mmCIF file of C-alpha atoms in Angstrom:
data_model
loop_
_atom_site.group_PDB
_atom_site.id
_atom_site.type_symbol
_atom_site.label_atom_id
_atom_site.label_comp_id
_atom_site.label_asym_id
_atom_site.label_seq_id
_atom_site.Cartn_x
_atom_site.Cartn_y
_atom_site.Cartn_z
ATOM 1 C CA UNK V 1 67.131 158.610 162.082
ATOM 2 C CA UNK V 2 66.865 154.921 161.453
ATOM 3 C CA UNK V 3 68.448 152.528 158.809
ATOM 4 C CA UNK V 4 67.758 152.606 155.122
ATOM 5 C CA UNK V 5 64.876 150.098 155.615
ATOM 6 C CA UNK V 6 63.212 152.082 158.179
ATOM 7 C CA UNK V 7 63.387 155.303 156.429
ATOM 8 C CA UNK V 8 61.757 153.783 153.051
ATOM 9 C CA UNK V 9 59.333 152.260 155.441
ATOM 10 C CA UNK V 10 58.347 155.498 156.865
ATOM 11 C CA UNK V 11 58.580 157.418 152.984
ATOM 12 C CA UNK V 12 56.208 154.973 152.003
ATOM 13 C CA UNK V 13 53.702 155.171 155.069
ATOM 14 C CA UNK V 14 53.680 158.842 154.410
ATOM 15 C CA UNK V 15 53.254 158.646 150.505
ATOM 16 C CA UNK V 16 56.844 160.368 149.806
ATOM 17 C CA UNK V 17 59.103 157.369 148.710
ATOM 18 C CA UNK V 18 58.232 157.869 144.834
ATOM 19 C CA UNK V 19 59.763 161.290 144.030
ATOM 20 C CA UNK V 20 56.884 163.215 145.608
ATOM 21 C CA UNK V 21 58.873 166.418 144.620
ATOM 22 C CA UNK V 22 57.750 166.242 141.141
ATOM 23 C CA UNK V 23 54.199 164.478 141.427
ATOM 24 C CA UNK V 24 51.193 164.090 143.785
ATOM 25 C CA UNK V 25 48.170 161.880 144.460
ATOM 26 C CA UNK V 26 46.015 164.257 141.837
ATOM 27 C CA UNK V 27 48.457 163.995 139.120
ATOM 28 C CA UNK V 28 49.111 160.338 139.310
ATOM 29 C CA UNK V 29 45.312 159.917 138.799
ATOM 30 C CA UNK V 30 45.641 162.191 135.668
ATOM 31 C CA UNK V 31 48.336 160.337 134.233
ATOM 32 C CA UNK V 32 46.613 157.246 134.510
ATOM 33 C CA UNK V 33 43.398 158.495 133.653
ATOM 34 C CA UNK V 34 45.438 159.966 130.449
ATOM 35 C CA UNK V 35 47.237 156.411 129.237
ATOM 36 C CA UNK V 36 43.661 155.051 130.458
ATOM 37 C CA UNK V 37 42.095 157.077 127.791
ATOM 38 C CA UNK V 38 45.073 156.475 125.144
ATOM 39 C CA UNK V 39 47.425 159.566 125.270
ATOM 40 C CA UNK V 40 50.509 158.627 124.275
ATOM 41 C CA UNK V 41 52.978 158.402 127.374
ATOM 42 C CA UNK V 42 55.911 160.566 125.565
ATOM 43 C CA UNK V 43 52.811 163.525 125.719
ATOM 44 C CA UNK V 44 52.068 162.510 128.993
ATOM 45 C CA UNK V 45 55.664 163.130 130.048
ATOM 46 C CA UNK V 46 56.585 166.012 128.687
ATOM 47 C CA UNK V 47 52.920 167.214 130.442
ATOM 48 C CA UNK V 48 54.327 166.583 133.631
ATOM 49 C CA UNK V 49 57.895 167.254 133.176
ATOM 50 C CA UNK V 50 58.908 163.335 133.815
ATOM 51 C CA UNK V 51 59.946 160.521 131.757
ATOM 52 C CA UNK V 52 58.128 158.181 129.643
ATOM 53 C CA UNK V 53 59.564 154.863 131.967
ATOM 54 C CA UNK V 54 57.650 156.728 134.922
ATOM 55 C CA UNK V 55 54.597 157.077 133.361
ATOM 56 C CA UNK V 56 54.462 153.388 132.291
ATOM 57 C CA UNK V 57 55.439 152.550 135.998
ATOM 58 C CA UNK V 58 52.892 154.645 136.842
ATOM 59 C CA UNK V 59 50.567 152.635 134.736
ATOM 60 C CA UNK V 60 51.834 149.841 134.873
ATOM 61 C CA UNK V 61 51.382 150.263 139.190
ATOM 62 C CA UNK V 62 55.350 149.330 139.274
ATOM 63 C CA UNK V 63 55.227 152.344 141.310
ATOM 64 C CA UNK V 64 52.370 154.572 143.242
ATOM 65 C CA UNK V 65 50.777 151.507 143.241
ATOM 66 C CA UNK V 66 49.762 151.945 146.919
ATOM 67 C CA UNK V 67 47.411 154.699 145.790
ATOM 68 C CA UNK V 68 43.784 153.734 144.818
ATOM 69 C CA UNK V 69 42.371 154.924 141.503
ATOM 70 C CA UNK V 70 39.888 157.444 142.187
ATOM 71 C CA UNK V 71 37.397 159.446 139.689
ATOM 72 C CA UNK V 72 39.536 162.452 138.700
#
């Protein structure tokens, strides 16, 4: 138990802080790979059951952006 701060600190050193309920490591790499390639983000979305804002912050590295692109 620590304050806010600490506890996003710790989220984010163990890869949970960005709603790791609904996505993982392998499907942010498909989503990018997916706007990469020129799928439309609504598509992309409704693919993963998110909304269109999170895949362009996906994209857009406004979130996830501590993990590295990898060949998917």
């Amino acid at each position: 138990w620590g304050t806010k701060s600490e506890q996003a600190e710790d989220k984010r050193k163990h890869g949970t802080l960005y709603n790791s309920k609904k996505l993982n490591p392998q499907q942010i790499w498909e989503i990018r790979k997916a706007v990469k390639a020129g799928e439309s983000q609504c598509k992309i979305a409704k693919r993963f059951g998110i909304h269109q804002v999170t895949v362009s912050e996906i994209h857009l590295r406004k979130i996830w952006h501590h993990l590295e692109d990898v060949d998917v």
